[in-house]
CSV table of C-alpha atoms in Angstrom, one decimal:
chain,number,residue,atom,x,y,z
A,10,MET,CA,20.6,-20.0,-5.9
A,11,GLY,CA,23.0,-17.1,-5.7
A,12,ALA,CA,22.9,-16.2,-9.2
A,13,TYR,CA,19.2,-16.3,-9.7
A,14,ILE,CA,18.6,-13.9,-6.6
A,15,LEU,CA,21.7,-11.6,-8.0
A,16,ARG,CA,20.0,-11.5,-11.6
A,17,ARG,CA,16.7,-10.7,-9.7
A,18,LEU,CA,18.2,-8.1,-8.2
A,19,LEU,CA,19.8,-6.8,-11.3
A,20,LEU,CA,16.5,-6.4,-12.5
A,21,VAL,CA,15.2,-4.1,-10.3
A,22,ILE,CA,16.7,-1.5,-12.0
A,23,PRO,CA,15.2,-1.4,-15.1
A,24,THR,CA,12.0,-2.5,-13.7
A,25,LEU,CA,12.2,0.7,-11.3
A,26,LEU,CA,13.6,3.1,-14.0
A,27,GLY,CA,10.5,2.1,-16.5
A,28,ILE,CA,8.2,2.4,-13.3
A,29,MET,CA,9.4,5.9,-13.0
A,30,ILE,CA,9.7,7.2,-16.4
A,31,ILE,CA,6.1,6.4,-17.7
A,32,ASN,CA,4.5,8.1,-14.1
A,33,PHE,CA,6.8,11.5,-14.8
A,34,THR,CA,6.3,11.4,-18.7
A,35,LEU,CA,2.7,11.4,-17.4
A,36,VAL,CA,2.5,13.8,-15.0
A,37,GLN,CA,3.9,16.5,-17.5
A,38,PHE,CA,0.3,16.9,-19.1
A,39,VAL,CA,-1.6,16.7,-16.2
A,40,PRO,CA,-3.0,20.2,-15.5
A,41,GLY,CA,-2.0,22.3,-12.1
A,42,GLY,CA,1.4,22.2,-11.2
A,43,PRO,CA,2.9,23.8,-8.0
A,44,ILE,CA,3.3,26.8,-9.8
A,45,GLU,CA,-0.2,27.1,-10.4
A,46,GLN,CA,-0.6,25.8,-7.2
A,47,ILE,CA,1.1,28.8,-5.6
A,48,ILE,CA,-0.4,31.1,-7.8
A,49,ALA,CA,-4.3,29.8,-7.1
A,50,ARG,CA,-3.7,30.2,-3.3
A,51,MET,CA,-1.4,33.3,-3.8
A,52,GLU,CA,-5.0,35.0,-5.4
A,53,GLY,CA,-7.1,33.1,-3.3
A,54,ALA,CA,-8.8,30.8,-5.9
A,55,GLY,CA,-8.2,27.5,-3.6
A,56,ASP,CA,-8.3,25.5,-6.7
A,57,ALA,CA,-5.5,25.6,-9.5
A,58,LEU,CA,-7.4,24.0,-12.2
A,59,GLN,CA,-10.3,26.6,-12.2
A,60,ASN,CA,-7.2,29.4,-13.3
A,61,ILE,CA,-5.8,27.3,-16.3
A,62,GLY,CA,-6.4,27.8,-19.9
A,63,GLY,CA,-4.8,26.6,-23.0
A,64,THR,CA,-2.2,23.9,-23.5
A,65,THR,CA,-1.2,23.3,-19.5
A,66,ASP,CA,1.3,20.4,-19.0
A,67,GLY,CA,1.3,21.1,-14.9
A,68,SER,CA,4.9,21.0,-15.3
A,69,VAL,CA,6.7,22.2,-17.9
A,70,VAL,CA,6.1,26.4,-17.4
A,71,GLU,CA,7.2,29.0,-19.0
A,72,SER,CA,8.8,32.3,-17.1
A,73,ARG,CA,6.1,34.5,-18.5
A,74,ALA,CA,3.4,36.3,-16.3
A,75,THR,CA,1.4,36.7,-19.5
A,76,ASP,CA,1.2,33.2,-20.8
A,77,GLU,CA,-2.1,31.5,-21.3
A,78,ARG,CA,-0.8,28.8,-19.0
A,79,TYR,CA,-0.6,31.4,-16.5
A,80,LEU,CA,-4.1,33.0,-17.0
A,81,GLY,CA,-4.4,33.6,-12.9
A,82,ALA,CA,-1.0,35.4,-12.1
A,83,ARG,CA,-1.3,38.1,-14.7
A,84,GLY,CA,-1.3,40.0,-11.8
A,85,LEU,CA,1.7,38.7,-10.4
A,86,PRO,CA,5.6,40.5,-11.3
A,87,PRO,CA,7.1,38.2,-14.0
A,88,GLU,CA,10.5,38.1,-11.8
A,89,PHE,CA,8.4,36.6,-9.3
A,90,ILE,CA,7.0,33.3,-11.4
A,91,ALA,CA,10.5,33.0,-12.4
A,92,GLU,CA,11.7,33.2,-9.3
A,93,LEU,CA,9.2,30.1,-8.4
A,94,GLU,CA,10.5,28.2,-11.9
A,95,ARG,CA,14.3,28.0,-10.2
A,96,GLU,CA,13.0,27.3,-6.9
A,97,PHE,CA,10.7,24.7,-7.8
A,98,GLY,CA,13.4,23.6,-10.8
A,99,PHE,CA,10.9,23.9,-13.7
A,100,ASP,CA,13.3,26.2,-15.8
A,101,LYS,CA,15.5,23.3,-16.8
A,102,PRO,CA,14.2,20.6,-19.4
A,103,PRO,CA,11.9,17.9,-18.4
A,104,VAL,CA,14.7,15.3,-19.2
A,105,GLU,CA,17.0,17.2,-17.3
A,106,ARG,CA,15.5,17.2,-14.5
A,107,PHE,CA,14.1,13.4,-14.8
A,108,LEU,CA,17.7,12.4,-14.7
A,109,ASN,CA,18.7,14.5,-11.6
A,110,MET,CA,16.0,13.3,-9.6
A,111,MET,CA,17.0,9.4,-10.3
A,112,TRP,CA,20.5,10.6,-9.7
A,113,ASN,CA,19.7,11.7,-6.0
A,114,TYR,CA,16.7,8.5,-5.9
A,115,LEU,CA,19.7,6.5,-6.0
A,116,ARG,CA,21.1,8.3,-3.0
A,117,PHE,CA,18.2,7.9,-1.3
A,118,ASP,CA,18.3,11.7,-1.6
A,119,PHE,CA,14.2,12.5,-1.9
A,120,GLY,CA,14.4,16.3,-1.2
A,121,GLU,CA,12.1,18.2,0.6
A,122,SER,CA,8.3,18.4,0.4
A,123,TYR,CA,7.1,21.6,-1.2
A,124,PHE,CA,4.6,22.6,1.0
A,125,ARG,CA,5.3,21.2,3.9
A,126,SER,CA,9.0,22.6,4.6
A,127,ILE,CA,9.8,18.8,5.5
A,128,GLY,CA,12.0,16.2,3.9
A,129,VAL,CA,10.1,13.6,1.9
A,130,VAL,CA,11.8,10.5,4.0
A,131,ASP,CA,10.9,12.2,7.6
A,132,LEU,CA,7.7,12.9,5.9
A,133,VAL,CA,7.3,9.5,5.1
A,134,LEU,CA,8.8,8.2,8.4
A,135,GLU,CA,6.3,10.5,10.3
A,136,LYS,CA,3.1,8.8,8.6
A,137,MET,CA,4.5,5.2,8.8
A,138,PRO,CA,3.2,4.4,12.3
A,139,VAL,CA,-0.5,4.3,10.8
A,140,SER,CA,0.5,2.3,7.7
A,141,ILE,CA,2.6,0.2,9.6
A,142,SER,CA,-0.3,-0.6,12.1
A,143,LEU,CA,-2.9,-1.0,9.2
A,144,GLY,CA,-0.6,-3.6,7.0
A,145,LEU,CA,1.0,-5.6,9.8
A,146,TRP,CA,-2.7,-5.8,11.5
A,147,SER,CA,-4.9,-6.7,9.3
A,148,THR,CA,-2.3,-8.8,6.9
A,149,LEU,CA,-1.4,-11.1,10.2
A,150,ILE,CA,-4.9,-11.4,11.8
A,151,ALA,CA,-6.4,-12.3,8.0
A,152,TYR,CA,-3.9,-15.0,7.5
A,153,MET,CA,-4.3,-16.3,10.9
A,154,ILE,CA,-8.0,-17.1,10.7
A,155,SER,CA,-8.5,-17.7,7.0
A,156,ILE,CA,-5.7,-20.0,6.7
A,157,PRO,CA,-7.2,-22.5,9.6
A,158,LEU,CA,-10.7,-21.5,8.2
A,159,GLY,CA,-9.6,-22.4,4.5
A,160,ILE,CA,-8.2,-26.0,5.6
A,161,ARG,CA,-11.5,-26.6,7.5
A,162,LYS,CA,-13.5,-25.9,4.9
A,163,ALA,CA,-11.1,-27.8,2.1
A,164,VAL,CA,-11.9,-30.9,4.5
A,165,LYS,CA,-15.5,-30.5,5.4
A,166,ASP,CA,-16.1,-29.6,1.9
A,167,GLY,CA,-19.7,-30.1,0.6
A,168,THR,CA,-21.0,-30.0,4.3
A,169,PRO,CA,-23.3,-27.7,5.8
A,170,PHE,CA,-20.0,-25.7,7.7
A,171,ASP,CA,-19.0,-25.1,4.1
A,172,SER,CA,-22.1,-23.9,2.5
A,173,TRP,CA,-22.9,-21.3,5.3
A,174,THR,CA,-19.6,-20.5,5.9
A,175,SER,CA,-19.3,-20.0,2.4
A,176,GLY,CA,-22.5,-17.7,2.5
A,177,LEU,CA,-20.6,-15.3,5.7
A,178,ILE,CA,-17.3,-14.9,3.2
A,179,ILE,CA,-19.3,-14.3,-0.1
A,180,VAL,CA,-21.4,-11.6,1.6
A,181,GLY,CA,-18.5,-10.1,3.4
A,182,TYR,CA,-16.5,-10.2,-0.1
A,183,ALA,CA,-19.3,-7.9,-1.8
A,184,ILE,CA,-19.5,-5.2,1.1
A,185,PRO,CA,-16.9,-2.5,0.3
A,186,ASN,CA,-14.4,-1.6,3.2
A,187,PHE,CA,-15.5,2.5,3.4
A,188,LEU,CA,-19.4,0.9,3.3
A,189,PHE,CA,-18.3,-1.7,6.7
A,190,ALA,CA,-16.2,1.3,8.4
A,191,VAL,CA,-19.3,3.8,7.8
A,192,LEU,CA,-21.4,0.9,9.5
A,193,LEU,CA,-18.8,0.3,12.2
A,194,ILE,CA,-18.6,3.9,13.1
A,195,VAL,CA,-22.3,4.2,13.5
A,196,LEU,CA,-22.8,1.2,15.5
A,197,PHE,CA,-19.6,0.8,17.4
A,198,ALA,CA,-18.1,4.9,17.6
A,199,GLY,CA,-21.0,7.0,18.9
A,200,GLY,CA,-22.5,7.5,15.3
A,201,SER,CA,-25.9,6.4,16.3
A,202,TYR,CA,-25.8,3.4,18.9
A,203,TRP,CA,-22.6,2.8,21.3
A,204,GLN,CA,-19.8,4.7,22.2
A,205,ILE,CA,-17.3,1.7,22.5
A,206,PHE,CA,-14.0,2.4,20.3
A,207,PRO,CA,-12.6,6.1,19.8
A,208,LEU,CA,-13.5,7.8,16.0
A,209,ARG,CA,-10.2,9.6,15.6
A,210,GLY,CA,-6.6,8.9,15.8
A,211,LEU,CA,-4.0,6.5,16.6
A,212,THR,CA,-3.6,7.0,20.4
A,213,SER,CA,-5.4,9.2,23.0
A,214,ASP,CA,-4.3,12.8,24.4
A,215,ASN,CA,-3.3,11.5,27.5
A,216,TRP,CA,-1.2,8.9,25.8
A,217,ASP,CA,2.2,9.9,27.1
A,218,GLN,CA,0.7,9.9,30.6
A,219,LEU,CA,-0.4,6.1,30.5
A,220,SER,CA,1.6,3.0,31.9
A,221,PHE,CA,3.4,0.5,29.4
A,222,PHE,CA,-0.1,-2.0,29.8
A,223,GLY,CA,-2.2,1.4,29.1
A,224,LYS,CA,-0.4,2.1,26.6
A,225,ILE,CA,-0.8,-1.2,24.7
A,226,ALA,CA,-4.5,-1.4,25.3
A,227,ASP,CA,-5.0,2.2,24.1
A,228,TYR,CA,-2.9,1.6,20.9
A,229,PHE,CA,-5.5,-1.5,20.3
A,230,TRP,CA,-8.8,0.5,21.3
A,231,HIS,CA,-8.0,2.9,18.3
A,232,ILE,CA,-6.7,0.6,16.1
A,233,THR,CA,-9.5,-2.4,16.3
A,234,LEU,CA,-12.4,-0.9,13.6
A,235,PRO,CA,-9.8,0.3,11.1
A,236,VAL,CA,-8.2,-2.6,11.0
A,237,VAL,CA,-11.9,-4.7,11.3
A,238,SER,CA,-12.9,-2.7,8.3
A,239,ILE,CA,-9.7,-3.5,6.0
A,240,LEU,CA,-10.4,-7.0,6.9
A,241,ILE,CA,-13.5,-8.0,5.4
A,242,SER,CA,-12.5,-8.4,1.9
A,243,SER,CA,-8.9,-9.2,2.6
A,244,PHE,CA,-10.7,-12.5,4.3
A,245,ALA,CA,-12.6,-13.5,2.1
A,246,THR,CA,-10.4,-13.5,-0.6
A,247,LEU,CA,-7.9,-15.0,1.2
A,248,THR,CA,-9.8,-17.9,2.7
A,249,LEU,CA,-11.5,-19.5,-0.4
A,250,LEU,CA,-7.7,-19.2,-2.0
A,251,THR,CA,-7.0,-21.6,0.6
A,252,LYS,CA,-9.7,-23.4,0.2
A,253,ASN,CA,-9.3,-24.3,-3.2
A,254,SER,CA,-5.7,-24.8,-3.5
A,255,PHE,CA,-5.7,-27.1,-0.4
A,256,LEU,CA,-8.8,-29.0,-2.6
A,257,ASP,CA,-6.5,-29.5,-5.5
A,258,GLU,CA,-3.9,-30.9,-3.5
A,259,ILE,CA,-6.1,-33.1,-1.5
A,260,ARG,CA,-7.3,-34.6,-4.9
A,261,LYS,CA,-4.0,-35.6,-5.9
A,262,LEU,CA,-2.7,-39.2,-6.3
A,263,TYR,CA,0.3,-39.0,-3.6
A,264,VAL,CA,-2.4,-38.0,-0.8
A,265,THR,CA,-4.1,-41.4,-1.5
A,266,THR,CA,-1.1,-43.0,-1.4
A,267,ALA,CA,-0.3,-41.4,1.8
A,268,ARG,CA,-3.7,-42.7,3.1
A,269,ALA,CA,-3.4,-46.0,1.7
A,270,LYS,CA,0.1,-46.3,3.5
A,271,GLY,CA,-1.9,-45.9,7.0
A,272,LEU,CA,-0.7,-42.4,7.7
A,273,SER,CA,-3.4,-40.0,10.0
A,274,GLU,CA,-5.3,-37.7,8.3
A,275,ARG,CA,-3.6,-35.0,10.4
A,276,ARG,CA,-0.3,-36.2,9.3
A,277,VAL,CA,-1.6,-36.4,5.7
A,278,LEU,CA,-2.7,-32.7,5.6
A,279,TYR,CA,-0.2,-30.9,7.7
A,280,GLY,CA,2.9,-33.1,6.8
A,281,HIS,CA,2.3,-33.6,3.1
A,282,VAL,CA,-0.9,-31.4,1.9
A,283,PHE,CA,0.1,-28.3,3.6
A,284,ARG,CA,3.7,-27.1,2.3
A,285,ASN,CA,2.2,-27.8,-1.2
A,286,ALA,CA,-1.0,-25.8,-0.9
A,287,MET,CA,0.8,-23.2,0.6
A,288,LEU,CA,2.8,-21.7,-1.9
A,289,ILE,CA,-0.2,-19.9,-3.6
A,290,VAL,CA,-1.1,-18.4,-0.4
A,291,ILE,CA,2.1,-17.2,0.1
A,292,ALA,CA,2.4,-16.0,-3.6
A,293,GLY,CA,-0.5,-13.4,-2.5
A,294,PHE,CA,1.3,-12.2,0.8
A,295,PRO,CA,3.3,-9.2,-1.1
A,296,GLY,CA,-0.1,-7.9,-2.8
A,297,LEU,CA,-1.9,-7.9,0.5
A,298,PHE,CA,0.4,-6.4,2.3
A,299,LEU,CA,1.4,-3.8,0.1
A,300,ALA,CA,-2.0,-2.7,-0.8
A,301,VAL,CA,-2.8,-2.3,2.2
A,302,PHE,CA,0.1,-0.7,3.4
A,303,PHE,CA,0.7,2.0,0.8
A,304,SER,CA,-3.1,2.4,-1.0
A,305,GLY,CA,-5.4,0.2,-0.2
A,306,ALA,CA,-6.5,2.2,3.2
A,307,LEU,CA,-6.8,5.1,2.0
A,308,LEU,CA,-10.5,6.0,2.6
A,309,ILE,CA,-10.1,4.0,6.1
A,310,GLU,CA,-7.9,6.7,6.6
A,311,TRP,CA,-9.8,9.2,6.0
A,312,LEU,CA,-13.1,7.6,7.7
A,313,PHE,CA,-11.1,6.9,11.1
A,314,SER,CA,-9.1,10.4,11.0
A,315,LEU,CA,-5.7,8.3,10.4
A,316,ASP,CA,-3.1,10.2,9.0
A,317,GLY,CA,-1.0,7.1,7.1
A,318,MET,CA,0.8,6.7,3.5
A,319,GLY,CA,-2.6,6.5,1.6
A,320,ARG,CA,-3.6,9.8,3.0
A,321,LEU,CA,-0.1,11.6,2.4
A,322,PHE,CA,0.1,9.9,-1.3
A,323,TYR,CA,-3.6,11.1,-2.2
A,324,GLU,CA,-2.6,14.6,-0.6
A,325,ALA,CA,0.3,14.7,-2.6
A,326,ALA,CA,-1.5,14.0,-5.6
A,327,VAL,CA,-4.2,16.8,-5.3
A,328,THR,CA,-1.7,19.4,-4.6
A,329,ARG,CA,0.8,18.5,-7.0
A,330,ASP,CA,3.7,18.0,-4.7
A,331,TYR,CA,5.9,16.1,-6.8
A,332,PRO,CA,8.8,15.2,-4.5
A,333,VAL,CA,6.0,13.4,-2.1
A,334,MET,CA,4.7,11.8,-5.2
A,335,PHE,CA,7.8,10.6,-6.9
A,336,GLY,CA,9.3,10.2,-3.5
A,337,THR,CA,6.8,7.8,-2.0
A,338,LEU,CA,6.2,6.0,-5.7
A,339,TYR,CA,10.0,5.1,-5.6
A,340,LEU,CA,10.2,3.7,-2.3
A,341,THR,CA,6.7,1.7,-2.7
A,342,ALA,CA,8.0,0.4,-5.9
A,343,LEU,CA,11.5,-0.3,-4.7
A,344,LEU,CA,9.8,-2.3,-1.6
A,345,GLY,CA,7.0,-4.1,-3.8
A,346,LEU,CA,10.1,-5.8,-6.1
A,347,ILE,CA,12.1,-6.5,-3.0
A,348,VAL,CA,9.2,-8.1,-1.2
A,349,ASN,CA,8.6,-10.2,-4.6
A,350,ILE,CA,11.9,-11.5,-4.3
A,351,ILE,CA,11.8,-12.5,-0.7
A,352,SER,CA,8.4,-14.2,-1.6
A,353,ASP,CA,10.3,-16.4,-3.9
A,354,LEU,CA,12.9,-17.3,-1.3
A,355,ALA,CA,10.0,-18.2,1.0
A,356,TYR,CA,8.6,-20.7,-1.7
A,357,VAL,CA,11.8,-22.5,-1.7
A,358,TRP,CA,12.1,-22.5,2.6
A,359,ILE,CA,8.3,-23.9,2.8
A,360,ASP,CA,9.4,-26.1,-0.2
A,361,PRO,CA,13.2,-27.2,-1.2
A,362,ARG,CA,12.4,-29.3,-4.3
A,363,ILE,CA,11.6,-25.6,-5.6
A,364,ASP,CA,14.5,-24.5,-7.7
A,365,PHE,CA,14.5,-21.0,-9.1
A,366,ALA,CA,17.9,-21.1,-10.0
A,367,SER,CA,17.4,-24.1,-12.6
A,368,ARG,CA,14.8,-22.3,-14.8
A,369,GLU,CA,15.5,-20.3,-17.3
A,370,THR,CA,14.4,-16.5,-16.8
């Protein structure tokens, strides 16, 4: 097992490198780079894309203000444009910039945001509480509800309970997260009916003045609607996944043998079926958590005025804040690869019969 883990850890390096190369290359062809963004702001255009003509690549810029890629910069001194290029590092070839970036990232030096005058790591840590809250609670609650419900549906397969719960699950799956969030806001956040939950932020303005238990209550009061909004689709997917996994195991011969030996239904279900059926459920955990943690909650963050990782990455992409873009991408990809390895270890912990080390990779 140790050799398998070592191989997986070594594979993290080329995989991560491939992800960064592809995204860095694509960015070279996206118009409206940081230089254009600053020029547009200085000239009051507001949108760099409106001032770009010709064959803008959005990244590699020349130091001539009269270049067609800087139509909005004709009134700015060439020296100023050249200084901007040196400040952002665009006076160097793309390959050299990429190699310098990756060398810094290997040392976990992500630099500073172009437009916020704050380190990328500090910026990520600042947004982390919101993303952790949304990702952690939505994932835990989804598993706590979906697994027992999925098991119950498998045991009661074909009964009225299975039919009406399946109907509710299909309806929940069909409703987009953001649409359900709007509905919750209208009903419970002062939209048109009841003002039960707050609409903005993760905590109240008087957070520092609250008692310990008051802070806990205030935190859950604020996070309730965003978490419920995210749960609607993940809850449906996980429930059906659990049910189908258990149904597949229940119909196998070893279950019939266990029942023939006189074992109780509960012992058969949780002593034998559970361990095998939960493998596929665990496989979906990394994807579910990371999707919510980093990107899946973007619209939810926007609707509830939460400043998390999803919103950070979106704003960085819009403003072409490359250190934030590539820094968060690097951290996201690295964390995802590591979590997948942890998921494999969880397989072995649940079912020791699985031996990844004996399989050819």
